[in-house]
DNA sequence: TTAAAAAAGTTATAATATAACATAATCAGT
DNA sequence: ACTGATTATGTTATATTATAACTTTTTTAA
């Protein structure tokens, strides 16, 4: 069974998460946008792990004030806000969402997704983008957004569950 | 309004399509798998243009023998077969399917998708793959599949509808 | 204080995809 | 050709993901 340990083998995810949440609060303050309790809660849920999380999983784990179960638009609107602020990325190949590691600057998301443990590692590799931009430019194609999602097996799972 | 002309400005899509279908028939024969009338029809529908096509759009355009409307599994199973044979690619960011330009060799799909005309241009750029593989290797990540989908504006639409 | 704007609640439904089981067509060995 | 196994398709129901449309609440700003 894959370990539930988040992400790189030895990494204190509590710190990882609190940094991300603190950073998000700071950025929203700077930008004059409101990281409301609901949005913060959704962001916290997304940051509970490094595994992309589906909207309906988030919904199930959402604690509303009155104990009533929230409806889908509640979650999708919060996700839309977080996406717009670059605080999360959407993983198209999984219909899921994951916290962004570098929300301060807009950038394209590049992910290595382990099929075994489910963790997604966000890359920040300009070479990949450059390579794509170069090829696009030759064809006169103007790039607006990029979906780069690589599936496979992470080093961690490769080592433990060689198959 | 975007032109409905398929793909690069001047290109005879009838030839483009019949080559793809002929090639598909040949490959299936070689491989000993059956390109049944249903599967062929789905492939034809996908090849009608260079715009990724949704499963339910295919379903609407499917002509069944008895004139009865086919059910979703019919289309999804045909699509699964075509995907398995590498005759089409799935575009995750659009939940849609498109004919493959190089079905003879397994390869990762790389697409430039025009947001204006909807056409998707399949790239065959080893540099992009190499770049990704290199980065993955450094991290000990073993790549199994790649989703590379670049959205923007194609040269054709860039020239005609400069915004 | 109060009108406008933004956020969240609510209900219904759209769009995409699959599970499970029944029937039909094809194939391989006789 | 016959027959059982395999593959493909039909059929029904349902799961999963996402959005439309409208209402109420909260926040902002004059
Ligand atoms: Zn972490
Ligand atoms: Zn990011
Ligand atoms: Zn063509
Ligand atoms: Zn291809």
mmCIF file of C-alpha atoms (C1' of nucleotides) and ligand atoms in Angstrom:
data_model
loop_
_atom_site.group_PDB
_atom_site.id
_atom_site.type_symbol
_atom_site.label_atom_id
_atom_site.label_comp_id
_atom_site.label_asym_id
_atom_site.label_seq_id
_atom_site.Cartn_x
_atom_site.Cartn_y
_atom_site.Cartn_z
ATOM 1 C CA UNK A 1 0.000 0.000 0.000
ATOM 2 C CA UNK A 2 1.308 3.424 -0.813
ATOM 3 C CA UNK A 3 2.290 5.465 2.175
ATOM 4 C CA UNK A 4 0.043 8.357 2.995
ATOM 5 C CA UNK A 5 3.063 10.453 3.846
ATOM 6 C CA UNK A 6 2.745 13.586 1.821
ATOM 7 C CA UNK A 7 5.165 14.247 -0.924
ATOM 8 C CA UNK A 8 8.929 13.946 -0.672
ATOM 9 C CA UNK A 9 9.684 11.285 1.747
ATOM 10 C CA UNK A 10 10.902 13.313 4.636
ATOM 11 C CA UNK A 11 9.154 16.642 4.696
ATOM 12 C CA UNK A 12 7.224 18.345 7.416
ATOM 13 C CA UNK A 13 3.951 18.967 5.749
ATOM 14 C CA UNK A 14 2.517 20.923 8.650
ATOM 15 C CA UNK A 15 5.162 23.575 7.981
ATOM 16 C CA UNK A 16 4.722 23.222 4.236
ATOM 17 C CA UNK A 17 1.017 23.845 4.608
ATOM 18 C CA UNK A 18 1.164 26.684 7.085
ATOM 19 C CA UNK A 19 3.660 28.500 4.903
ATOM 20 C CA UNK A 20 1.366 28.140 1.927
ATOM 21 C CA UNK A 21 -1.632 29.408 3.872
ATOM 22 C CA UNK A 22 0.325 32.301 5.352
ATOM 23 C CA UNK A 23 1.620 33.229 1.957
ATOM 24 C CA UNK A 24 -1.880 33.100 0.512
ATOM 25 C CA UNK A 25 -3.200 35.416 3.226
ATOM 26 C CA UNK A 26 -0.380 37.853 2.594
ATOM 27 C CA UNK A 27 -0.898 37.861 -1.172
ATOM 28 C CA UNK A 28 -4.633 38.391 -0.904
ATOM 29 C CA UNK A 29 -4.078 41.281 1.491
ATOM 30 C CA UNK A 30 -1.566 42.838 -0.903
ATOM 31 C CA UNK A 31 -3.927 42.439 -3.814
ATOM 32 C CA UNK A 32 -6.955 43.749 -1.963
ATOM 33 C CA UNK A 33 -8.975 40.596 -2.512
ATOM 34 C CA UNK A 34 -10.792 38.734 0.217
ATOM 35 C CA UNK A 35 -9.628 35.352 1.393
ATOM 36 C CA UNK A 36 -12.911 34.682 3.176
ATOM 37 C CA UNK A 37 -13.313 31.873 5.741
ATOM 38 C CA UNK A 38 -14.927 29.695 3.112
ATOM 39 C CA UNK A 39 -12.175 30.252 0.581
ATOM 40 C CA UNK A 40 -9.553 29.717 3.235
ATOM 41 C CA UNK A 41 -11.195 26.485 4.292
ATOM 42 C CA UNK A 42 -11.190 25.209 0.718
ATOM 43 C CA UNK A 43 -7.544 26.194 0.365
ATOM 44 C CA UNK A 44 -6.741 24.367 3.615
ATOM 45 C CA UNK A 45 -8.463 21.240 2.359
ATOM 46 C CA UNK A 46 -6.526 21.388 -0.900
ATOM 47 C CA UNK A 47 -3.308 21.816 1.034
ATOM 48 C CA UNK A 48 -3.922 18.865 3.336
ATOM 49 C CA UNK A 49 -1.814 16.818 0.965
ATOM 50 C CA UNK A 50 0.096 17.014 -2.267
ATOM 51 C CA UNK A 51 -2.489 14.873 -3.973
ATOM 52 C CA UNK A 52 -4.815 16.645 -6.392
ATOM 53 C CA UNK A 53 -8.271 16.781 -4.825
ATOM 54 C CA UNK A 54 -11.621 16.596 -6.607
ATOM 55 C CA UNK A 55 -14.258 19.262 -6.082
ATOM 56 C CA UNK A 56 -16.714 16.783 -4.619
ATOM 57 C CA UNK A 57 -14.146 15.444 -2.185
ATOM 58 C CA UNK A 58 -13.613 18.989 -1.011
ATOM 59 C CA UNK A 59 -17.374 19.367 -0.739
ATOM 60 C CA UNK A 60 -17.643 16.295 1.461
ATOM 61 C CA UNK A 61 -15.017 17.635 3.815
ATOM 62 C CA UNK A 62 -16.356 21.127 4.027
ATOM 63 C CA UNK A 63 -17.622 22.153 7.468
ATOM 64 C CA UNK A 64 -20.370 24.680 7.101
ATOM 65 C CA UNK A 65 -21.480 26.892 9.977
ATOM 66 C CA UNK A 66 -24.930 25.388 10.441
ATOM 67 C CA UNK A 67 -23.726 21.869 9.852
ATOM 68 C CA UNK A 68 -25.739 21.817 6.647
ATOM 69 C CA UNK A 69 -24.061 20.295 3.668
ATOM 70 C CA UNK A 70 -22.838 22.847 1.153
ATOM 71 C CA UNK A 71 -23.886 22.646 -2.492
ATOM 72 C CA UNK A 72 -21.511 22.305 -5.443
ATOM 73 C CA UNK A 73 -21.533 25.977 -6.506
ATOM 74 C CA UNK A 74 -20.165 26.891 -3.099
ATOM 75 C CA UNK A 75 -17.042 24.876 -3.707
ATOM 76 C CA UNK A 76 -16.680 25.719 -7.377
ATOM 77 C CA UNK A 77 -16.880 29.439 -6.653
ATOM 78 C CA UNK A 78 -14.210 29.176 -4.013
ATOM 79 C CA UNK A 79 -12.063 27.161 -6.410
ATOM 80 C CA UNK A 80 -12.614 29.750 -9.146
ATOM 81 C CA UNK A 81 -11.386 32.454 -6.811
ATOM 82 C CA UNK A 82 -8.320 30.465 -5.790
ATOM 83 C CA UNK A 83 -7.542 29.671 -9.427
ATOM 84 C CA UNK A 84 -7.903 33.335 -10.398
ATOM 85 C CA UNK A 85 -5.486 34.281 -7.627
ATOM 86 C CA UNK A 86 -3.069 31.574 -8.716
ATOM 87 C CA UNK A 87 -3.273 29.920 -5.299
ATOM 88 C CA UNK A 88 -4.221 26.584 -6.775
ATOM 89 C CA UNK A 89 -3.893 24.815 -10.118
ATOM 90 C CA UNK A 90 -6.407 22.632 -11.865
ATOM 91 C CA UNK A 91 -5.167 19.246 -13.053
ATOM 92 C CA UNK A 92 -7.189 18.648 -16.210
ATOM 93 C CA UNK A 93 -6.212 15.007 -16.588
ATOM 94 C CA UNK A 94 -7.642 14.258 -13.126
ATOM 95 C CA UNK A 95 -10.414 16.830 -12.828
ATOM 96 C CA UNK A 96 -8.781 17.862 -9.607
ATOM 97 C CA UNK A 97 -7.127 20.741 -7.826
ATOM 98 C CA UNK A 98 -3.825 21.218 -6.037
ATOM 99 C CA UNK A 99 -2.137 23.996 -4.108
ATOM 100 C CA UNK A 100 0.366 26.101 -6.003
ATOM 101 C CA UNK A 101 3.945 26.285 -4.794
ATOM 102 C CA UNK A 102 4.736 29.680 -6.329
ATOM 103 C CA UNK A 103 1.564 31.768 -6.182
ATOM 104 C CA UNK A 104 3.427 35.078 -6.074
ATOM 105 C CA UNK A 105 4.123 35.101 -9.810
ATOM 106 C CA UNK A 106 1.796 33.966 -12.543
ATOM 107 C CA UNK A 107 3.194 30.940 -14.285
ATOM 108 C CA UNK A 108 2.141 27.828 -16.078
ATOM 109 C CA UNK A 109 1.626 24.724 -14.013
ATOM 110 C CA UNK A 110 3.883 21.789 -14.772
ATOM 111 C CA UNK A 111 3.209 18.592 -12.885
ATOM 112 C CA UNK A 112 4.694 15.176 -12.385
ATOM 113 C CA UNK A 113 1.861 13.010 -11.097
ATOM 114 C CA UNK A 114 2.580 9.667 -9.479
ATOM 115 C CA UNK A 115 0.021 7.052 -10.473
ATOM 116 C CA UNK A 116 0.959 5.037 -7.420
ATOM 117 C CA UNK A 117 0.834 7.419 -4.465
ATOM 118 C CA UNK A 118 -1.180 10.143 -6.164
ATOM 119 C CA UNK A 119 1.178 12.960 -5.249
ATOM 120 C CA UNK A 120 1.749 15.694 -7.799
ATOM 121 C CA UNK A 121 5.092 17.453 -7.910
ATOM 122 C CA UNK A 122 4.938 20.970 -9.316
ATOM 123 C CA UNK A 123 7.874 21.805 -11.539
ATOM 124 C CA UNK A 124 9.187 25.243 -12.258
ATOM 125 C CA UNK A 125 11.248 24.466 -15.321
ATOM 126 C CA UNK A 126 11.513 27.389 -17.744
ATOM 127 C CA UNK A 127 13.303 25.139 -20.228
ATOM 128 C CA UNK A 128 10.088 23.219 -20.859
ATOM 129 C CA UNK A 129 8.123 26.394 -21.378
ATOM 130 C CA UNK A 130 10.842 27.876 -23.562
ATOM 131 C CA UNK A 131 10.958 24.759 -25.663
ATOM 132 C CA UNK A 132 7.225 24.905 -26.215
ATOM 133 C CA UNK A 133 7.189 28.647 -26.845
ATOM 134 C CA UNK A 134 9.953 28.266 -29.406
ATOM 135 C CA UNK A 135 8.094 25.618 -31.324
ATOM 136 C CA UNK A 136 4.844 27.605 -31.124
ATOM 137 C CA UNK A 137 6.552 30.734 -32.361
ATOM 138 C CA UNK A 138 7.850 28.968 -35.460
ATOM 139 C CA UNK A 139 4.259 28.058 -36.259
ATOM 140 C CA UNK A 140 2.997 31.557 -35.529
ATOM 141 C CA UNK A 141 0.973 30.268 -32.615
ATOM 142 C CA UNK A 142 0.487 32.691 -29.720
ATOM 143 C CA UNK A 143 0.445 30.816 -26.430
ATOM 144 C CA UNK A 144 -2.100 31.808 -23.792
ATOM 145 C CA UNK A 145 -2.048 28.873 -21.393
ATOM 146 C CA UNK A 146 -0.345 25.548 -20.985
ATOM 147 C CA UNK A 147 -1.455 22.215 -19.599
ATOM 148 C CA UNK A 148 1.563 20.076 -18.808
ATOM 149 C CA UNK A 149 0.761 16.981 -16.805
ATOM 150 C CA UNK A 150 3.167 14.075 -16.746
ATOM 151 C CA UNK A 151 2.008 10.807 -15.263
ATOM 152 C CA UNK A 152 4.271 8.064 -14.074
ATOM 153 C CA UNK A 153 5.931 6.874 -10.929
ATOM 154 C CA UNK A 154 7.728 9.102 -8.455
ATOM 155 C CA UNK A 155 11.169 8.285 -7.076
ATOM 156 C CA UNK A 156 9.665 7.379 -3.732
ATOM 157 C CA UNK A 157 7.279 4.778 -5.157
ATOM 158 C CA UNK A 158 9.813 3.643 -7.738
ATOM 159 C CA UNK A 159 12.189 2.689 -4.947
ATOM 160 C CA UNK A 160 9.629 1.025 -2.670
ATOM 161 C CA UNK A 161 7.351 -0.739 -5.072
ATOM 162 C CA UNK A 162 9.563 -1.614 -7.998
ATOM 163 C CA UNK A 163 7.439 -3.512 -10.486
ATOM 164 C CA UNK B 1 -16.637 34.586 -37.312
ATOM 165 C CA UNK B 2 -13.933 31.952 -37.504
ATOM 166 C CA UNK B 3 -13.739 30.158 -40.788
ATOM 167 C CA UNK B 4 -14.779 26.551 -40.776
ATOM 168 C CA UNK B 5 -11.938 25.705 -43.100
ATOM 169 C CA UNK B 6 -10.109 22.866 -41.484
ATOM 170 C CA UNK B 7 -6.667 23.393 -40.172
ATOM 171 C CA UNK B 8 -3.848 25.067 -42.084
ATOM 172 C CA UNK B 9 -5.320 27.592 -44.366
ATOM 173 C CA UNK B 10 -4.929 25.835 -47.649
ATOM 174 C CA UNK B 11 -5.130 22.117 -47.193
ATOM 175 C CA UNK B 12 -7.317 19.528 -48.842
ATOM 176 C CA UNK B 13 -8.971 17.922 -45.913
ATOM 177 C CA UNK B 14 -10.707 15.276 -47.991
ATOM 178 C CA UNK B 15 -7.286 13.867 -48.845
ATOM 179 C CA UNK B 16 -6.052 14.435 -45.299
ATOM 180 C CA UNK B 17 -8.992 12.447 -43.963
ATOM 181 C CA UNK B 18 -8.947 9.603 -46.479
ATOM 182 C CA UNK B 19 -5.240 9.079 -45.866
ATOM 183 C CA UNK B 20 -5.874 8.875 -42.135
ATOM 184 C CA UNK B 21 -8.695 6.375 -42.587
ATOM 185 C CA UNK B 22 -6.704 4.285 -45.043
ATOM 186 C CA UNK B 23 -3.765 4.272 -42.721
ATOM 187 C CA UNK B 24 -5.978 3.238 -39.819
ATOM 188 C CA UNK B 25 -7.411 0.324 -41.795
ATOM 189 C CA UNK B 26 -3.926 -0.808 -42.750
ATOM 190 C CA UNK B 27 -2.609 -0.602 -39.197
ATOM 191 C CA UNK B 28 -5.553 -2.511 -37.740
ATOM 192 C CA UNK B 29 -5.097 -5.218 -40.330
ATOM 193 C CA UNK B 30 -1.389 -5.471 -39.539
ATOM 194 C CA UNK B 31 -2.118 -5.668 -35.844
ATOM 195 C CA UNK B 32 -4.904 -8.199 -36.182
ATOM 196 C CA UNK B 33 -7.458 -5.990 -34.475
ATOM 197 C CA UNK B 34 -10.870 -5.241 -35.880
ATOM 198 C CA UNK B 35 -11.765 -1.818 -37.169
ATOM 199 C CA UNK B 36 -15.480 -2.592 -37.131
ATOM 200 C CA UNK B 37 -18.025 -0.454 -38.995
ATOM 201 C CA UNK B 38 -18.939 1.257 -35.746
ATOM 202 C CA UNK B 39 -15.337 2.026 -34.840
ATOM 203 C CA UNK B 40 -14.660 3.225 -38.361
ATOM 204 C CA UNK B 41 -17.679 5.489 -38.257
ATOM 205 C CA UNK B 42 -16.525 7.055 -35.004
ATOM 206 C CA UNK B 43 -13.063 7.526 -36.465
ATOM 207 C CA UNK B 44 -14.582 9.176 -39.543
ATOM 208 C CA UNK B 45 -16.572 11.554 -37.379
ATOM 209 C CA UNK B 46 -13.473 12.483 -35.408
ATOM 210 C CA UNK B 47 -11.602 13.080 -38.642
ATOM 211 C CA UNK B 48 -14.262 15.328 -40.133
ATOM 212 C CA UNK B 49 -12.240 18.273 -38.864
ATOM 213 C CA UNK B 50 -9.154 19.133 -36.897
ATOM 214 C CA UNK B 51 -11.273 20.336 -34.009
ATOM 215 C CA UNK B 52 -11.368 18.087 -30.958
ATOM 216 C CA UNK B 53 -14.814 16.527 -30.742
ATOM 217 C CA UNK B 54 -16.776 15.638 -27.601
ATOM 218 C CA UNK B 55 -18.121 12.134 -27.076
ATOM 219 C CA UNK B 56 -21.707 13.367 -27.014
ATOM 220 C CA UNK B 57 -21.259 15.287 -30.255
ATOM 221 C CA UNK B 58 -20.043 12.070 -31.842
ATOM 222 C CA UNK B 59 -23.041 10.305 -30.358
ATOM 223 C CA UNK B 60 -25.446 12.807 -31.935
ATOM 224 C CA UNK B 61 -23.892 12.273 -35.342
ATOM 225 C CA UNK B 62 -23.758 8.526 -35.188
ATOM 226 C CA UNK B 63 -25.958 6.714 -37.696
ATOM 227 C CA UNK B 64 -27.024 3.391 -36.312
ATOM 228 C CA UNK B 65 -28.386 0.633 -38.495
ATOM 229 C CA UNK B 66 -31.936 0.664 -37.164
ATOM 230 C CA UNK B 67 -32.061 4.408 -36.956
ATOM 231 C CA UNK B 68 -32.184 4.073 -33.202
ATOM 232 C CA UNK B 69 -30.087 6.467 -31.238
ATOM 233 C CA UNK B 70 -26.971 4.836 -29.789
ATOM 234 C CA UNK B 71 -26.248 5.027 -26.081
ATOM 235 C CA UNK B 72 -23.112 6.565 -24.541
ATOM 236 C CA UNK B 73 -21.255 3.289 -23.902
ATOM 237 C CA UNK B 74 -21.365 2.594 -27.620
ATOM 238 C CA UNK B 75 -19.322 5.682 -28.354
ATOM 239 C CA UNK B 76 -17.045 5.415 -25.349
ATOM 240 C CA UNK B 77 -16.138 1.854 -26.204
ATOM 241 C CA UNK B 78 -15.297 2.780 -29.759
ATOM 242 C CA UNK B 79 -13.227 5.692 -28.469
ATOM 243 C CA UNK B 80 -11.444 3.376 -26.034
ATOM 244 C CA UNK B 81 -10.501 1.088 -28.892
ATOM 245 C CA UNK B 82 -9.252 3.965 -31.041
ATOM 246 C CA UNK B 83 -7.266 5.355 -28.119
ATOM 247 C CA UNK B 84 -5.736 1.948 -27.431
ATOM 248 C CA UNK B 85 -4.678 1.675 -31.062
ATOM 249 C CA UNK B 86 -3.267 5.190 -30.996
ATOM 250 C CA UNK B 87 -5.617 6.285 -33.767
ATOM 251 C CA UNK B 88 -6.959 9.175 -31.738
ATOM 252 C CA UNK B 89 -5.827 11.267 -28.798
ATOM 253 C CA UNK B 90 -7.874 12.551 -25.905
ATOM 254 C CA UNK B 91 -7.611 16.246 -25.135
ATOM 255 C CA UNK B 92 -8.031 16.363 -21.369
ATOM 256 C CA UNK B 93 -8.437 20.122 -21.157
ATOM 257 C CA UNK B 94 -11.449 19.950 -23.489
ATOM 258 C CA UNK B 95 -12.862 16.501 -22.690
ATOM 259 C CA UNK B 96 -12.625 15.830 -26.379
ATOM 260 C CA UNK B 97 -11.024 13.584 -28.962
ATOM 261 C CA UNK B 98 -9.005 14.182 -32.103
ATOM 262 C CA UNK B 99 -7.476 12.050 -34.835
ATOM 263 C CA UNK B 100 -3.797 11.239 -34.497
ATOM 264 C CA UNK B 101 -1.408 12.265 -37.253
ATOM 265 C CA UNK B 102 1.202 9.590 -36.547
ATOM 266 C CA UNK B 103 -0.621 6.462 -35.404
ATOM 267 C CA UNK B 104 2.051 4.080 -36.656
ATOM 268 C CA UNK B 105 4.356 4.719 -33.701
ATOM 269 C CA UNK B 106 3.299 5.175 -30.113
ATOM 270 C CA UNK B 107 4.091 8.661 -28.962
ATOM 271 C CA UNK B 108 2.916 11.334 -26.606
ATOM 272 C CA UNK B 109 0.387 13.795 -27.900
ATOM 273 C CA UNK B 110 1.435 17.430 -28.006
ATOM 274 C CA UNK B 111 -1.175 19.934 -29.083
ATOM 275 C CA UNK B 112 -1.491 23.594 -29.911
ATOM 276 C CA UNK B 113 -5.190 24.402 -29.542
ATOM 277 C CA UNK B 114 -6.596 27.573 -31.013
ATOM 278 C CA UNK B 115 -9.201 29.151 -28.734
ATOM 279 C CA UNK B 116 -10.605 31.046 -31.687
ATOM 280 C CA UNK B 117 -11.156 28.495 -34.445
ATOM 281 C CA UNK B 118 -10.978 25.397 -32.258
ATOM 282 C CA UNK B 119 -8.429 23.606 -34.409
ATOM 283 C CA UNK B 120 -5.784 21.548 -32.644
ATOM 284 C CA UNK B 121 -2.383 21.174 -34.241
ATOM 285 C CA UNK B 122 -0.534 18.032 -33.253
ATOM 286 C CA UNK B 123 3.159 18.585 -32.718
ATOM 287 C CA UNK B 124 5.856 15.984 -32.986
ATOM 288 C CA UNK B 125 8.619 17.771 -31.183
ATOM 289 C CA UNK B 126 11.056 15.442 -29.443
ATOM 290 C CA UNK B 127 12.778 18.437 -27.878
ATOM 291 C CA UNK B 128 9.756 19.042 -25.656
ATOM 292 C CA UNK B 129 9.620 15.417 -24.606
ATOM 293 C CA UNK B 130 13.361 15.300 -24.052
ATOM 294 C CA UNK B 131 13.226 18.402 -21.961
ATOM 295 C CA UNK B 132 10.525 16.912 -19.762
ATOM 296 C CA UNK B 133 12.211 13.510 -19.569
ATOM 297 C CA UNK B 134 15.459 15.135 -18.519
ATOM 298 C CA UNK B 135 13.832 17.052 -15.706
ATOM 299 C CA UNK B 136 11.871 13.983 -14.618
ATOM 300 C CA UNK B 137 14.990 11.847 -14.599
ATOM 301 C CA UNK B 138 16.780 14.245 -12.288
ATOM 302 C CA UNK B 139 13.910 13.801 -9.845
ATOM 303 C CA UNK B 140 13.882 10.028 -10.265
ATOM 304 C CA UNK B 141 10.426 10.171 -11.798
ATOM 305 C CA UNK B 142 9.620 7.510 -14.390
ATOM 306 C CA UNK B 143 7.370 8.950 -17.082
ATOM 307 C CA UNK B 144 4.483 6.824 -18.338
ATOM 308 C CA UNK B 145 2.324 9.318 -20.184
ATOM 309 C CA UNK B 146 2.273 13.000 -20.993
ATOM 310 C CA UNK B 147 -0.516 15.514 -21.359
ATOM 311 C CA UNK B 148 0.767 18.540 -23.248
ATOM 312 C CA UNK B 149 -1.974 20.905 -24.335
ATOM 313 C CA UNK B 150 -1.144 24.471 -25.253
ATOM 314 C CA UNK B 151 -4.001 26.921 -25.719
ATOM 315 C CA UNK B 152 -3.764 30.173 -27.593
ATOM 316 C CA UNK B 153 -4.309 31.563 -31.026
ATOM 317 C CA UNK B 154 -3.134 29.925 -34.224
ATOM 318 C CA UNK B 155 -1.315 31.826 -36.964
ATOM 319 C CA UNK B 156 -4.390 31.756 -39.151
ATOM 320 C CA UNK B 157 -6.641 33.409 -36.582
ATOM 321 C CA UNK B 158 -3.866 35.653 -35.351
ATOM 322 C CA UNK B 159 -3.565 37.154 -38.813
ATOM 323 C CA UNK B 160 -7.266 37.503 -39.522
ATOM 324 C CA UNK B 161 -8.686 38.522 -36.206
ATOM 325 C CA UNK B 162 -5.892 40.490 -34.565
ATOM 326 C CA UNK B 163 -7.199 41.658 -31.225
ATOM 327 C "C1'" DT C 1 -27.517 55.254 6.879
ATOM 328 C "C1'" DT C 2 -28.103 53.341 2.835
ATOM 329 C "C1'" DA C 3 -27.422 51.954 -1.929
ATOM 330 C "C1'" DA C 4 -24.251 49.151 -4.524
ATOM 331 C "C1'" DA C 5 -21.295 45.389 -4.850
ATOM 332 C "C1'" DA C 6 -19.554 41.070 -3.562
ATOM 333 C "C1'" DA C 7 -20.101 36.669 -1.509
ATOM 334 C "C1'" DA C 8 -22.637 32.776 -0.245
ATOM 335 C "C1'" DG C 9 -26.982 29.947 -0.214
ATOM 336 C "C1'" DT C 10 -30.289 27.247 -2.881
ATOM 337 C "C1'" DT C 11 -32.476 24.578 -6.455
ATOM 338 C "C1'" DA C 12 -32.276 22.595 -10.580
ATOM 339 C "C1'" DT C 13 -29.989 20.768 -14.403
ATOM 340 C "C1'" DA C 14 -26.237 20.200 -17.928
ATOM 341 C "C1'" DA C 15 -22.275 17.626 -19.512
ATOM 342 C "C1'" DT C 16 -19.172 13.854 -19.222
ATOM 343 C "C1'" DA C 17 -18.349 9.050 -18.158
ATOM 344 C "C1'" DT C 18 -18.960 4.262 -16.402
ATOM 345 C "C1'" DA C 19 -21.170 -0.082 -14.178
ATOM 346 C "C1'" DA C 20 -23.629 -4.067 -14.961
ATOM 347 C "C1'" DC C 21 -25.900 -7.183 -17.449
ATOM 348 C "C1'" DA C 22 -28.160 -8.964 -22.023
ATOM 349 C "C1'" DT C 23 -27.705 -10.079 -26.775
ATOM 350 C "C1'" DA C 24 -25.368 -10.628 -31.108
ATOM 351 C "C1'" DA C 25 -21.534 -11.376 -34.063
ATOM 352 C "C1'" DT C 26 -17.042 -13.458 -34.888
ATOM 353 C "C1'" DC C 27 -13.515 -16.798 -34.378
ATOM 354 C "C1'" DA C 28 -10.900 -21.276 -33.488
ATOM 355 C "C1'" DG C 29 -10.839 -25.888 -33.286
ATOM 356 C "C1'" DT C 30 -13.218 -29.832 -34.482
ATOM 357 C "C1'" DA D 1 -20.807 -26.709 -40.946
ATOM 358 C "C1'" DC D 2 -21.035 -27.200 -35.666
ATOM 359 C "C1'" DT D 3 -19.948 -25.575 -31.202
ATOM 360 C "C1'" DG D 4 -18.055 -23.349 -27.378
ATOM 361 C "C1'" DA D 5 -15.231 -19.362 -26.324
ATOM 362 C "C1'" DT D 6 -14.311 -14.778 -27.234
ATOM 363 C "C1'" DT D 7 -15.227 -10.304 -28.718
ATOM 364 C "C1'" DA D 8 -18.302 -6.647 -29.807
ATOM 365 C "C1'" DT D 9 -22.495 -4.264 -29.294
ATOM 366 C "C1'" DG D 10 -27.068 -3.134 -27.148
ATOM 367 C "C1'" DT D 11 -29.492 -1.523 -23.158
ATOM 368 C "C1'" DT D 12 -30.639 0.428 -18.761
ATOM 369 C "C1'" DA D 13 -29.328 2.742 -15.035
ATOM 370 C "C1'" DT D 14 -26.387 5.635 -12.575
ATOM 371 C "C1'" DA D 15 -21.997 7.955 -11.190
ATOM 372 C "C1'" DT D 16 -19.145 12.025 -11.591
ATOM 373 C "C1'" DT D 17 -18.046 16.692 -12.720
ATOM 374 C "C1'" DA D 18 -19.683 21.305 -13.541
ATOM 375 C "C1'" DT D 19 -22.788 25.298 -14.300
ATOM 376 C "C1'" DA D 20 -27.214 28.234 -14.739
ATOM 377 C "C1'" DA D 21 -30.330 31.022 -12.484
ATOM 378 C "C1'" DC D 22 -32.140 33.109 -8.830
ATOM 379 C "C1'" DT D 23 -32.277 34.438 -3.598
ATOM 380 C "C1'" DT D 24 -30.353 35.946 0.591
ATOM 381 C "C1'" DT D 25 -26.646 37.628 3.308
ATOM 382 C "C1'" DT D 26 -22.561 40.192 4.121
ATOM 383 C "C1'" DT D 27 -19.381 43.738 3.093
ATOM 384 C "C1'" DT D 28 -18.029 48.019 1.189
ATOM 385 C "C1'" DA D 29 -18.158 52.786 0.383
ATOM 386 C "C1'" DA D 30 -20.464 57.237 -0.182
HETATM 387 ZN ZN1 LIG E 1 4.042 19.364 1.930
HETATM 388 ZN ZN1 LIG E 2 2.026 26.820 -9.479
HETATM 389 ZN ZN1 LIG E 3 -7.000 17.997 -42.665
HETATM 390 ZN ZN1 LIG E 4 -0.618 11.585 -32.301
#
